[in-house]
């Protein structure tokens, strides 16, 4: 089935009412048929709904539909993109372990990995996303995750997914790809060897800046990588917190199962049914929107590249861009999503441009249908020091644009007047 058809139909069977739109099951809990039924659900003898912190029919459809777009086996929806990332890491790593991460990450992921995980006893080690030799040197027997973004925010690099996942596979380590900016429409990391993907659904999935949410997806047959793998004993040995369940023997996608039974249960960062419903609406038009976002971004990038005030444009759809070959290899039809950045002379010059634009809203978000302009050094990346900023490719004159769905001609005209104001 084509991805656009899946986005409209997967996971939803109409009930006797024939409702065309997926219903919102706005409920906290579910009545059991009898005491035995309740007991069977808790012991996993039967699968069903228990309590919305564990599962919910509307969220279930969102999870199944998103997993099918990504080409995965199962998914867990979370209350935000950050909680999806935390779940993906916490499901594998514990105190004393380390994770190996690309330097070019979303600012929130950098602070999570460097500062918050450190307080949990998990060390983050960083490699340049284009230096896979450096990546391999960081691995040891305590490495549990290799984490990177397929299309990085805000440095706009395209990872060589196959090179990185080959190293992860060689060492039997789980690779986790944040595929937020590319979306499953443009890039499918599982086809290139990745094990788990995470997304901020707050971006292109909703598409109109309507809600915060996240999702973690696991590939098919991940059980084989986890089975008997000494790095992941907690998937292979009885879980004392769930009546001795051995996740790899449960005949269900094990990474999602453990995330649901342990992390959703104990951390509770789950998605509300209403937000699941919003994301289901967003998915219906995701592939159409991604095409238009990509077209607009390419047109704006080409204009910016020709402007004398612009020192550098970062957009992998430009032939001049060092990521062009990776983009052609990993992205559907070479379409590169709506995110681009460009560099002007200084912090002050960047501020002047932000203030002069009329169509671009100064907002710290991406993936909205309305265009957005951001100055990462003073906002999303403010918590990073000079060295950290330089390391993740965010100079002080960098401006990030999330190209919306306005007409490309209007976006270019407004940017021109702002540059020349
Ligand atoms: N990953 C990427 C690439 C992001 O851009 C963001 C947010 O901007 C996140 C994760 C975090 O997502 P959320 O804001 O939904 O927690």
Tab-separated table of C-alpha atoms and ligand atoms in Angstrom:
chain	number	residue	atom	x	y	z
A	1	UNK	CA	0.000	0.000	0.000
A	2	UNK	CA	1.255	3.480	-0.836
A	3	UNK	CA	2.293	5.646	2.117
A	4	UNK	CA	-0.452	8.219	1.420
A	5	UNK	CA	-3.119	5.493	1.466
A	6	UNK	CA	-1.712	4.126	4.734
A	7	UNK	CA	-1.839	7.615	6.238
A	8	UNK	CA	-5.594	7.679	5.625
A	9	UNK	CA	-6.610	4.154	6.595
A	10	UNK	CA	-4.229	2.056	8.706
A	11	UNK	CA	-5.378	1.046	12.186
A	12	UNK	CA	-9.014	2.153	12.018
A	13	UNK	CA	-11.951	-0.228	11.578
A	14	UNK	CA	-15.253	1.667	11.514
A	15	UNK	CA	-17.644	0.624	14.276
A	16	UNK	CA	-21.396	0.039	13.837
A	17	UNK	CA	-21.930	3.851	13.718
A	18	UNK	CA	-19.727	4.059	10.621
A	19	UNK	CA	-17.947	7.210	11.821
A	20	UNK	CA	-15.631	8.388	9.044
A	21	UNK	CA	-13.400	10.303	11.441
A	22	UNK	CA	-11.513	8.299	14.056
A	23	UNK	CA	-13.424	8.710	17.349
A	24	UNK	CA	-11.719	10.276	20.346
A	25	UNK	CA	-11.835	7.906	23.301
A	26	UNK	CA	-11.602	10.576	25.953
A	27	UNK	CA	-11.530	8.241	28.927
A	28	UNK	CA	-9.246	7.528	31.840
A	29	UNK	CA	-10.097	3.861	32.287
A	30	UNK	CA	-12.009	0.884	30.816
A	31	UNK	CA	-14.518	-1.471	32.378
A	32	UNK	CA	-13.475	-5.131	32.546
A	33	UNK	CA	-16.023	-7.804	31.588
A	34	UNK	CA	-15.439	-9.628	34.883
A	35	UNK	CA	-12.708	-10.334	37.409
A	36	UNK	CA	-11.073	-12.998	35.216
A	37	UNK	CA	-10.932	-10.605	32.266
A	38	UNK	CA	-9.209	-7.999	34.463
A	39	UNK	CA	-6.699	-10.563	35.656
A	40	UNK	CA	-6.041	-11.817	32.090
A	41	UNK	CA	-5.305	-8.295	30.854
A	42	UNK	CA	-2.841	-7.625	33.650
A	43	UNK	CA	-1.049	-10.933	33.069
A	44	UNK	CA	-1.010	-10.354	29.253
A	45	UNK	CA	-2.986	-13.594	28.680
A	46	UNK	CA	-5.352	-11.331	26.770
A	47	UNK	CA	-4.540	-7.941	25.234
A	48	UNK	CA	-6.921	-5.057	25.837
A	49	UNK	CA	-7.446	-1.684	27.404
A	50	UNK	CA	-6.763	-1.150	31.085
A	51	UNK	CA	-6.021	2.491	31.840
A	52	UNK	CA	-5.101	5.370	29.516
A	53	UNK	CA	-1.619	5.708	31.046
A	54	UNK	CA	-0.956	2.287	29.447
A	55	UNK	CA	-3.083	2.354	26.297
A	56	UNK	CA	-6.035	4.068	24.644
A	57	UNK	CA	-7.989	3.191	21.449
A	58	UNK	CA	-7.433	6.581	19.768
A	59	UNK	CA	-3.739	6.602	20.654
A	60	UNK	CA	-3.548	3.006	19.467
A	61	UNK	CA	-4.648	4.081	15.980
A	62	UNK	CA	-2.121	6.918	15.973
A	63	UNK	CA	0.625	4.473	16.997
A	64	UNK	CA	-0.318	1.817	14.432
A	65	UNK	CA	-0.677	4.355	11.620
A	66	UNK	CA	2.588	6.124	12.394
A	67	UNK	CA	4.445	2.793	12.723
A	68	UNK	CA	3.136	1.761	9.312
A	69	UNK	CA	4.322	5.000	7.674
A	70	UNK	CA	7.754	4.481	9.197
A	71	UNK	CA	7.765	0.813	8.135
A	72	UNK	CA	8.090	-0.319	11.765
A	73	UNK	CA	6.558	-3.071	13.894
A	74	UNK	CA	5.087	-1.020	16.747
A	75	UNK	CA	5.120	2.430	18.286
A	76	UNK	CA	4.622	4.130	21.626
A	77	UNK	CA	3.143	7.628	21.651
A	78	UNK	CA	4.472	9.986	24.302
A	79	UNK	CA	3.536	13.357	25.713
A	80	UNK	CA	6.306	15.158	23.785
A	81	UNK	CA	9.212	14.564	21.446
A	82	UNK	CA	11.559	14.917	24.410
A	83	UNK	CA	9.775	12.173	26.325
A	84	UNK	CA	9.998	9.908	23.250
A	85	UNK	CA	13.767	10.463	23.219
A	86	UNK	CA	14.010	9.868	26.957
A	87	UNK	CA	11.953	6.670	26.647
A	88	UNK	CA	14.125	5.405	23.782
A	89	UNK	CA	17.265	5.905	25.880
A	90	UNK	CA	15.908	4.900	29.303
A	91	UNK	CA	14.530	1.669	27.835
A	92	UNK	CA	18.104	0.563	27.109
A	93	UNK	CA	20.483	2.383	29.458
A	94	UNK	CA	20.880	2.547	33.216
A	95	UNK	CA	23.311	4.134	35.673
A	96	UNK	CA	26.889	3.256	34.721
A	97	UNK	CA	26.077	2.983	30.988
A	98	UNK	CA	26.878	5.420	28.207
A	99	UNK	CA	25.249	6.562	24.997
A	100	UNK	CA	27.104	7.778	21.916
A	101	UNK	CA	25.430	10.749	20.257
A	102	UNK	CA	25.974	12.981	17.265
A	103	UNK	CA	27.065	16.497	18.213
A	104	UNK	CA	24.585	17.947	15.757
A	105	UNK	CA	21.369	17.569	17.753
A	106	UNK	CA	18.331	19.578	18.732
A	107	UNK	CA	19.247	21.756	21.756
A	108	UNK	CA	16.813	19.958	24.083
A	109	UNK	CA	18.376	16.616	23.204
A	110	UNK	CA	21.823	18.007	23.964
A	111	UNK	CA	20.788	19.235	27.402
A	112	UNK	CA	18.938	15.972	28.128
A	113	UNK	CA	21.943	13.879	27.145
A	114	UNK	CA	24.685	16.027	28.651
A	115	UNK	CA	23.088	17.239	31.865
A	116	UNK	CA	19.903	15.395	32.836
A	117	UNK	CA	21.052	11.868	31.932
A	118	UNK	CA	24.296	12.550	33.799
A	119	UNK	CA	22.241	12.924	36.984
A	120	UNK	CA	20.854	9.444	36.260
A	121	UNK	CA	24.420	8.113	35.929
A	122	UNK	CA	24.315	7.828	32.120
A	123	UNK	CA	27.221	9.395	30.243
A	124	UNK	CA	26.798	11.011	26.804
A	125	UNK	CA	29.773	10.792	24.412
A	126	UNK	CA	29.707	12.886	21.242
A	127	UNK	CA	30.887	12.371	17.670
A	128	UNK	CA	30.660	14.606	14.626
A	129	UNK	CA	27.836	13.190	12.524
A	130	UNK	CA	30.164	13.137	9.506
A	131	UNK	CA	33.005	11.380	11.353
A	132	UNK	CA	32.003	7.756	11.757
A	133	UNK	CA	35.585	6.687	12.538
A	134	UNK	CA	35.437	8.884	15.644
A	135	UNK	CA	32.113	7.295	16.551
A	136	UNK	CA	33.537	3.792	16.672
A	137	UNK	CA	36.334	4.853	19.053
A	138	UNK	CA	33.756	6.011	21.627
A	139	UNK	CA	32.084	2.616	21.925
A	140	UNK	CA	32.776	0.275	24.842
A	141	UNK	CA	30.956	-2.611	26.530
A	142	UNK	CA	28.756	-0.156	28.434
A	143	UNK	CA	27.469	1.621	25.299
A	144	UNK	CA	23.719	1.078	24.993
A	145	UNK	CA	22.545	3.535	22.333
A	146	UNK	CA	23.911	5.336	19.282
A	147	UNK	CA	21.719	8.384	18.816
A	148	UNK	CA	21.580	10.820	15.897
A	149	UNK	CA	19.146	12.863	13.789
A	150	UNK	CA	18.546	11.920	10.147
A	151	UNK	CA	18.222	15.614	9.192
A	152	UNK	CA	19.738	17.670	11.977
A	153	UNK	CA	18.103	20.656	13.651
A	154	UNK	CA	19.328	23.378	13.420
A	155	UNK	CA	22.652	22.650	11.654
A	156	UNK	CA	20.784	20.962	8.715
A	157	UNK	CA	23.208	18.105	8.166
A	158	UNK	CA	22.152	14.803	6.657
A	159	UNK	CA	23.549	11.778	8.477
A	160	UNK	CA	25.083	8.906	6.544
A	161	UNK	CA	22.560	6.552	8.127
A	162	UNK	CA	23.977	3.350	6.640
A	163	UNK	CA	27.537	4.132	7.775
A	164	UNK	CA	26.395	4.789	11.353
A	165	UNK	CA	23.977	1.869	11.626
A	166	UNK	CA	26.618	-0.494	10.196
A	167	UNK	CA	28.857	0.372	13.164
A	168	UNK	CA	25.954	-0.044	15.582
A	169	UNK	CA	25.152	-3.461	14.076
A	170	UNK	CA	28.790	-4.558	14.117
A	171	UNK	CA	28.843	-4.006	17.900
A	172	UNK	CA	25.280	-5.213	18.565
A	173	UNK	CA	24.248	-1.748	19.791
A	174	UNK	CA	20.818	-0.195	19.282
A	175	UNK	CA	20.707	2.777	16.927
A	176	UNK	CA	18.089	5.450	17.619
A	177	UNK	CA	17.336	7.986	14.899
A	178	UNK	CA	15.426	11.211	15.531
A	179	UNK	CA	13.528	11.430	12.236
A	180	UNK	CA	11.450	14.499	13.188
A	181	UNK	CA	12.572	16.892	10.457
A	182	UNK	CA	12.629	14.412	7.592
A	183	UNK	CA	9.410	12.614	8.667
A	184	UNK	CA	8.612	9.087	7.419
A	185	UNK	CA	7.460	10.679	4.173
A	186	UNK	CA	10.956	11.756	3.155
A	187	UNK	CA	13.183	9.303	5.009
A	188	UNK	CA	12.736	5.784	6.378
A	189	UNK	CA	15.696	4.954	8.620
A	190	UNK	CA	14.660	1.286	9.067
A	191	UNK	CA	15.376	0.717	5.364
A	192	UNK	CA	18.945	1.809	6.127
A	193	UNK	CA	19.655	-0.368	9.166
A	194	UNK	CA	18.268	1.690	12.069
A	195	UNK	CA	16.560	-0.020	15.013
A	196	UNK	CA	14.404	2.665	16.616
A	197	UNK	CA	13.139	6.034	15.495
A	198	UNK	CA	11.806	8.900	17.571
A	199	UNK	CA	9.810	11.909	16.493
A	200	UNK	CA	8.521	15.126	17.852
A	201	UNK	CA	4.951	14.917	16.538
A	202	UNK	CA	4.635	18.577	17.564
A	203	UNK	CA	6.264	19.499	14.230
A	204	UNK	CA	5.250	18.211	10.797
A	205	UNK	CA	2.912	15.480	12.089
A	206	UNK	CA	0.413	17.962	13.448
A	207	UNK	CA	1.545	20.380	10.758
A	208	UNK	CA	-0.235	23.433	12.059
A	209	UNK	CA	1.459	23.931	15.400
A	210	UNK	CA	-1.524	22.515	17.290
A	211	UNK	CA	-0.157	20.180	19.958
A	212	UNK	CA	2.894	18.769	21.722
A	213	UNK	CA	3.519	15.054	21.378
A	214	UNK	CA	6.055	12.431	20.439
A	215	UNK	CA	6.378	8.894	19.231
A	216	UNK	CA	8.958	6.111	19.374
A	217	UNK	CA	8.884	3.413	16.682
A	218	UNK	CA	10.637	0.034	16.681
A	219	UNK	CA	11.645	-1.849	13.549
A	220	UNK	CA	10.450	-5.329	12.590
A	221	UNK	CA	12.437	-8.237	14.063
A	222	UNK	CA	14.268	-6.134	16.621
A	223	UNK	CA	13.842	-9.084	18.966
A	224	UNK	CA	16.678	-10.883	17.172
A	225	UNK	CA	19.138	-8.110	17.999
A	226	UNK	CA	18.101	-8.081	21.657
A	227	UNK	CA	17.928	-11.843	22.192
A	228	UNK	CA	20.942	-13.148	24.137
A	229	UNK	CA	22.655	-9.777	23.675
A	230	UNK	CA	24.752	-9.177	26.832
A	231	UNK	CA	24.261	-5.403	26.480
A	232	UNK	CA	20.519	-5.769	27.016
A	233	UNK	CA	20.153	-8.387	29.742
A	234	UNK	CA	17.008	-6.700	31.041
A	235	UNK	CA	15.233	-7.789	27.844
A	236	UNK	CA	16.468	-11.356	28.229
A	237	UNK	CA	16.017	-11.929	31.959
A	238	UNK	CA	12.795	-11.935	33.992
A	239	UNK	CA	11.524	-8.449	34.861
A	240	UNK	CA	10.843	-8.459	38.602
A	241	UNK	CA	8.548	-5.463	38.181
A	242	UNK	CA	6.249	-7.401	35.815
A	243	UNK	CA	5.830	-10.889	37.315
A	244	UNK	CA	9.075	-12.146	35.813
A	245	UNK	CA	8.147	-11.342	32.197
A	246	UNK	CA	10.980	-11.956	29.694
A	247	UNK	CA	10.434	-9.353	26.973
A	248	UNK	CA	12.163	-11.218	24.140
A	249	UNK	CA	9.907	-14.232	24.750
A	250	UNK	CA	6.612	-12.334	24.816
A	251	UNK	CA	5.881	-12.625	21.066
A	252	UNK	CA	5.291	-8.890	20.827
A	253	UNK	CA	7.678	-6.146	19.618
A	254	UNK	CA	9.880	-6.127	22.735
A	255	UNK	CA	11.162	-2.550	22.815
A	256	UNK	CA	7.667	-1.091	22.682
A	257	UNK	CA	6.321	-3.697	25.066
A	258	UNK	CA	8.867	-2.831	27.726
A	259	UNK	CA	8.364	0.905	27.134
A	260	UNK	CA	4.619	0.466	27.632
A	261	UNK	CA	4.682	-1.887	30.602
A	262	UNK	CA	7.535	-0.227	32.437
A	263	UNK	CA	8.084	3.365	31.236
A	264	UNK	CA	4.483	4.383	30.486
A	265	UNK	CA	3.427	2.723	33.727
A	266	UNK	CA	6.140	4.264	35.926
A	267	UNK	CA	6.982	7.581	34.234
A	268	UNK	CA	3.555	8.277	32.769
A	269	UNK	CA	4.610	10.674	29.992
A	270	UNK	CA	1.868	9.443	27.654
A	271	UNK	CA	-0.071	11.254	24.961
A	272	UNK	CA	-3.591	12.523	25.614
A	273	UNK	CA	-6.260	10.938	23.363
A	274	UNK	CA	-7.204	14.377	22.050
A	275	UNK	CA	-3.647	15.050	20.900
A	276	UNK	CA	-3.501	11.584	19.313
A	277	UNK	CA	-6.608	12.551	17.371
A	278	UNK	CA	-5.005	15.823	16.234
A	279	UNK	CA	-1.946	13.916	15.003
A	280	UNK	CA	-4.183	11.461	13.141
A	281	UNK	CA	-5.718	14.455	11.307
A	282	UNK	CA	-2.240	15.784	10.561
A	283	UNK	CA	-1.006	12.495	9.150
A	284	UNK	CA	-3.756	12.495	6.528
A	285	UNK	CA	-2.073	15.383	4.710
A	286	UNK	CA	1.540	14.843	5.795
A	287	UNK	CA	2.841	13.575	2.463
A	288	UNK	CA	1.165	16.396	0.521
A	289	UNK	CA	2.512	18.999	2.913
A	290	UNK	CA	6.068	17.624	2.977
A	291	UNK	CA	6.262	17.989	-0.793
A	292	UNK	CA	5.178	21.648	-0.612
A	293	UNK	CA	7.389	22.478	2.413
A	294	UNK	CA	10.340	21.017	0.512
A	295	UNK	CA	9.579	22.943	-2.707
A	296	UNK	CA	9.256	26.247	-0.833
A	297	UNK	CA	12.439	25.685	1.141
A	298	UNK	CA	14.433	24.913	-1.995
A	299	UNK	CA	13.162	28.069	-3.735
A	300	UNK	CA	14.002	30.229	-0.696
A	301	UNK	CA	17.424	28.593	-0.286
A	302	UNK	CA	18.254	29.315	-3.933
A	303	UNK	CA	17.258	32.954	-3.471
A	304	UNK	CA	19.299	33.301	-0.251
A	305	UNK	CA	22.339	31.743	-1.878
A	306	UNK	CA	22.314	34.497	-4.488
A	307	UNK	CA	22.039	37.356	-1.955
A	308	UNK	CA	25.234	39.310	-1.117
A	309	UNK	CA	24.344	39.743	2.581
A	310	UNK	CA	24.190	36.003	3.122
A	311	UNK	CA	27.486	34.318	4.040
A	312	UNK	CA	26.275	30.743	3.862
A	313	UNK	CA	23.050	28.808	3.248
A	314	UNK	CA	22.493	25.394	4.786
A	315	UNK	CA	19.987	23.402	2.774
A	316	UNK	CA	20.797	19.890	1.571
A	317	UNK	CA	18.668	20.332	-1.540
A	318	UNK	CA	21.235	22.832	-2.898
A	319	UNK	CA	23.779	21.244	-5.228
A	320	UNK	CA	26.484	23.350	-3.545
A	321	UNK	CA	25.690	21.857	-0.123
A	322	UNK	CA	28.074	19.268	1.309
A	323	UNK	CA	25.071	17.129	2.378
A	324	UNK	CA	23.609	16.998	-1.136
A	325	UNK	CA	24.818	13.450	-1.894
A	326	UNK	CA	23.435	12.074	1.385
A	327	UNK	CA	20.129	13.860	0.768
A	328	UNK	CA	19.841	12.319	-2.694
A	329	UNK	CA	20.607	8.906	-1.233
A	330	UNK	CA	18.348	8.952	1.825
A	331	UNK	CA	15.447	11.305	1.015
A	332	UNK	CA	12.472	10.472	-1.174
A	333	UNK	CA	12.997	12.152	-4.581
A	334	UNK	CA	15.759	14.225	-2.955
A	335	UNK	CA	13.120	16.411	-1.219
A	336	UNK	CA	14.702	17.892	1.906
A	337	UNK	CA	11.862	19.135	4.151
A	338	UNK	CA	11.152	22.715	5.154
A	339	UNK	CA	14.075	23.516	7.409
A	340	UNK	CA	16.937	25.693	6.264
A	341	UNK	CA	19.373	28.034	7.915
A	342	UNK	CA	21.613	30.812	6.750
A	343	UNK	CA	24.373	32.861	8.222
A	344	UNK	CA	24.734	36.619	8.243
A	345	UNK	CA	27.637	38.694	9.564
A	346	UNK	CA	26.642	39.054	13.219
A	347	UNK	CA	24.159	38.580	16.038
A	348	UNK	CA	22.961	42.208	15.477
A	349	UNK	CA	22.476	41.687	11.730
A	350	UNK	CA	20.463	38.545	12.442
A	351	UNK	CA	18.247	40.401	14.957
A	352	UNK	CA	17.607	43.170	12.382
A	353	UNK	CA	16.400	40.632	9.818
A	354	UNK	CA	14.130	38.895	12.323
A	355	UNK	CA	12.506	42.199	13.236
A	356	UNK	CA	12.037	43.299	9.598
A	357	UNK	CA	10.197	40.212	8.320
A	358	UNK	CA	6.412	40.411	8.070
A	359	UNK	CA	5.401	36.934	6.923
A	360	UNK	CA	7.767	34.938	9.136
A	361	UNK	CA	6.774	34.680	12.795
A	362	UNK	CA	9.513	34.799	15.435
A	363	UNK	CA	8.736	31.503	17.103
A	364	UNK	CA	10.763	28.584	18.473
A	365	UNK	CA	9.048	25.850	16.548
A	366	UNK	CA	9.364	24.137	13.204
A	367	UNK	CA	6.997	22.269	10.913
A	368	UNK	CA	4.074	24.708	11.106
A	369	UNK	CA	2.060	25.549	7.987
A	370	UNK	CA	2.981	29.175	8.753
A	371	UNK	CA	6.616	30.166	8.171
A	372	UNK	CA	8.815	30.647	11.209
A	373	UNK	CA	12.084	32.488	11.769
A	374	UNK	CA	14.358	31.731	14.726
A	375	UNK	CA	17.717	32.870	16.040
A	376	UNK	CA	18.997	29.646	17.683
A	377	UNK	CA	21.971	31.168	19.585
A	378	UNK	CA	19.693	33.428	21.641
A	379	UNK	CA	16.765	31.007	22.024
A	380	UNK	CA	16.741	27.224	21.505
A	381	UNK	CA	20.492	26.959	22.092
A	382	UNK	CA	20.813	29.714	24.742
A	383	UNK	CA	21.773	27.178	27.461
A	384	UNK	CA	24.817	26.054	25.494
A	385	UNK	CA	28.188	27.720	26.040
A	386	UNK	CA	30.368	29.078	23.195
A	387	UNK	CA	32.214	25.778	22.766
A	388	UNK	CA	29.018	23.737	22.734
A	389	UNK	CA	27.489	26.188	20.227
A	390	UNK	CA	30.469	25.896	17.906
A	391	UNK	CA	30.500	22.098	18.289
A	392	UNK	CA	26.894	21.743	17.186
A	393	UNK	CA	27.271	24.176	14.290
A	394	UNK	CA	25.344	27.186	15.587
A	395	UNK	CA	27.302	30.427	14.970
A	396	UNK	CA	25.837	33.616	16.483
A	397	UNK	CA	24.752	35.020	13.070
A	398	UNK	CA	22.785	31.885	12.163
A	399	UNK	CA	19.090	32.282	11.305
A	400	UNK	CA	16.854	29.248	11.032
A	401	UNK	CA	13.780	29.207	8.831
A	402	UNK	CA	10.973	26.709	8.931
A	403	UNK	CA	9.391	27.224	5.524
A	404	UNK	CA	5.635	27.108	5.709
A	405	UNK	CA	3.026	26.605	3.044
A	406	UNK	CA	2.644	30.238	1.892
A	407	UNK	CA	3.484	30.882	-1.753
A	408	UNK	CA	7.215	30.711	-2.444
A	409	UNK	CA	7.063	34.065	-4.282
A	410	UNK	CA	5.655	35.798	-1.184
A	411	UNK	CA	8.209	34.161	1.108
A	412	UNK	CA	11.085	35.261	-1.119
A	413	UNK	CA	9.764	38.832	-1.517
A	414	UNK	CA	9.382	39.251	2.240
A	415	UNK	CA	12.854	37.850	2.948
A	416	UNK	CA	14.357	40.163	0.311
A	417	UNK	CA	12.856	43.275	1.886
A	418	UNK	CA	14.000	42.123	5.360
A	419	UNK	CA	17.584	41.567	4.180
A	420	UNK	CA	17.626	44.975	2.511
A	421	UNK	CA	15.751	46.940	5.216
B	1	LIG	N1	13.711	16.474	18.153
B	1	LIG	C1	13.829	17.483	17.287
B	1	LIG	C2	14.643	17.287	16.049
B	1	LIG	C3	13.211	18.695	17.536
B	1	LIG	O1	13.339	19.695	16.651
B	1	LIG	C4	12.460	18.856	18.720
B	1	LIG	C5	11.798	20.139	19.063
B	1	LIG	O2	12.049	21.151	18.429
B	1	LIG	C6	12.363	17.787	19.610
B	1	LIG	C7	12.986	16.601	19.289
B	1	LIG	C8	11.589	17.885	20.889
B	1	LIG	O3	10.242	17.770	20.623
B	1	LIG	P1	9.064	18.332	21.584
B	1	LIG	O4	9.147	19.809	21.545
B	1	LIG	O5	7.831	17.768	20.998
B	1	LIG	O6	9.357	17.798	22.956
